Amino acid sequence: MSGGKRWNLFPAAERTRALAGALARRLPLVCTNPDLIGLDGERRIDAPGTVARRYAEAGGEVRYVGKPWPAIYRAALATMSMPGERIVAVGDSLEHDIEGAAGFGIDGALILDGIHAGRSPGLPARPTGWRGCRICWAAAGRHRVGCSARCASA
């Protein structure tokens, strides 16, 4: 499982049948994106992490790869010819993107218009009339949050 939006294209009954069949065959589920909530436009949807959690609760084996586990950061860093202190991980999940980066010792940038938009006390809101996204920098390992300028214009 990696993309919640694509998974949600299938009717709920079909998704349930597919998971029940995999569970009956004792197949492991590989989850490459542990996010619990995703966005489809403005609509919040179950993301792959939610499906993986349900599969595990039903007795299935789930194997997680990707963020926030260090192996994904090691693999990404190995493809670049620069030190980790020059790398910034960007994402919209405090739990997976920012915590994963901090756990690996690199900086993280939180997209404020992502899954935490309007729902996270203590995180600055996007200014009225600002159509671009805003990012918040979380210093590696310290989890201090401060805002930077907009990262894109719409």
PDB file of C-alpha atoms in Angstrom, residues 3 6 16 21 23 26 29 37 39 42 50 53 81-82 84 93 98 134 146-147:
ATOM      1  CA  GLY A   3      -1.248   5.772  -2.155  1.00  0.00           C
ATOM      2  CA  ARG A   6      -5.776   5.382  -5.454  1.00  0.00           C
ATOM      3  CA  THR A  16     -12.814  -5.255   2.166  1.00  0.00           C
ATOM      4  CA  GLY A  21      -8.732 -12.657   0.778  1.00  0.00           C
ATOM      5  CA  LEU A  23      -5.759 -12.255   5.283  1.00  0.00           C
ATOM      6  CA  ARG A  26      -1.914 -15.192   5.324  1.00  0.00           C
ATOM      7  CA  LEU A  29       0.754  -6.418   3.644  1.00  0.00           C
ATOM      8  CA  ILE A  37      -5.109  10.419   6.979  1.00  0.00           C
ATOM      9  CA  LEU A  39      -6.251  14.510   1.436  1.00  0.00           C
ATOM     10  CA  GLU A  42     -10.219  19.342   0.656  1.00  0.00           C
ATOM     11  CA  THR A  50      -5.241   3.194   8.408  1.00  0.00           C
ATOM     12  CA  ARG A  53      -3.657  -0.845  11.035  1.00  0.00           C
ATOM     13  CA  SER A  81      26.531  13.642  -3.058  1.00  0.00           C
ATOM     14  CA  MET A  82      26.031  15.987  -0.124  1.00  0.00           C
ATOM     15  CA  GLY A  84      22.935  15.214   5.705  1.00  0.00           C
ATOM     16  CA  SER A  93       2.759  14.832   8.664  1.00  0.00           C
ATOM     17  CA  ILE A  98       8.968  15.562  10.633  1.00  0.00           C
ATOM     18  CA  ARG A 134       3.529  27.698   3.924  1.00  0.00           C
ATOM     19  CA  GLY A 146       9.198  28.420  13.271  1.00  0.00           C
ATOM     20  CA  CYS A 147       7.691  29.680  10.038  1.00  0.00           C
TER      21      CYS A 147
END
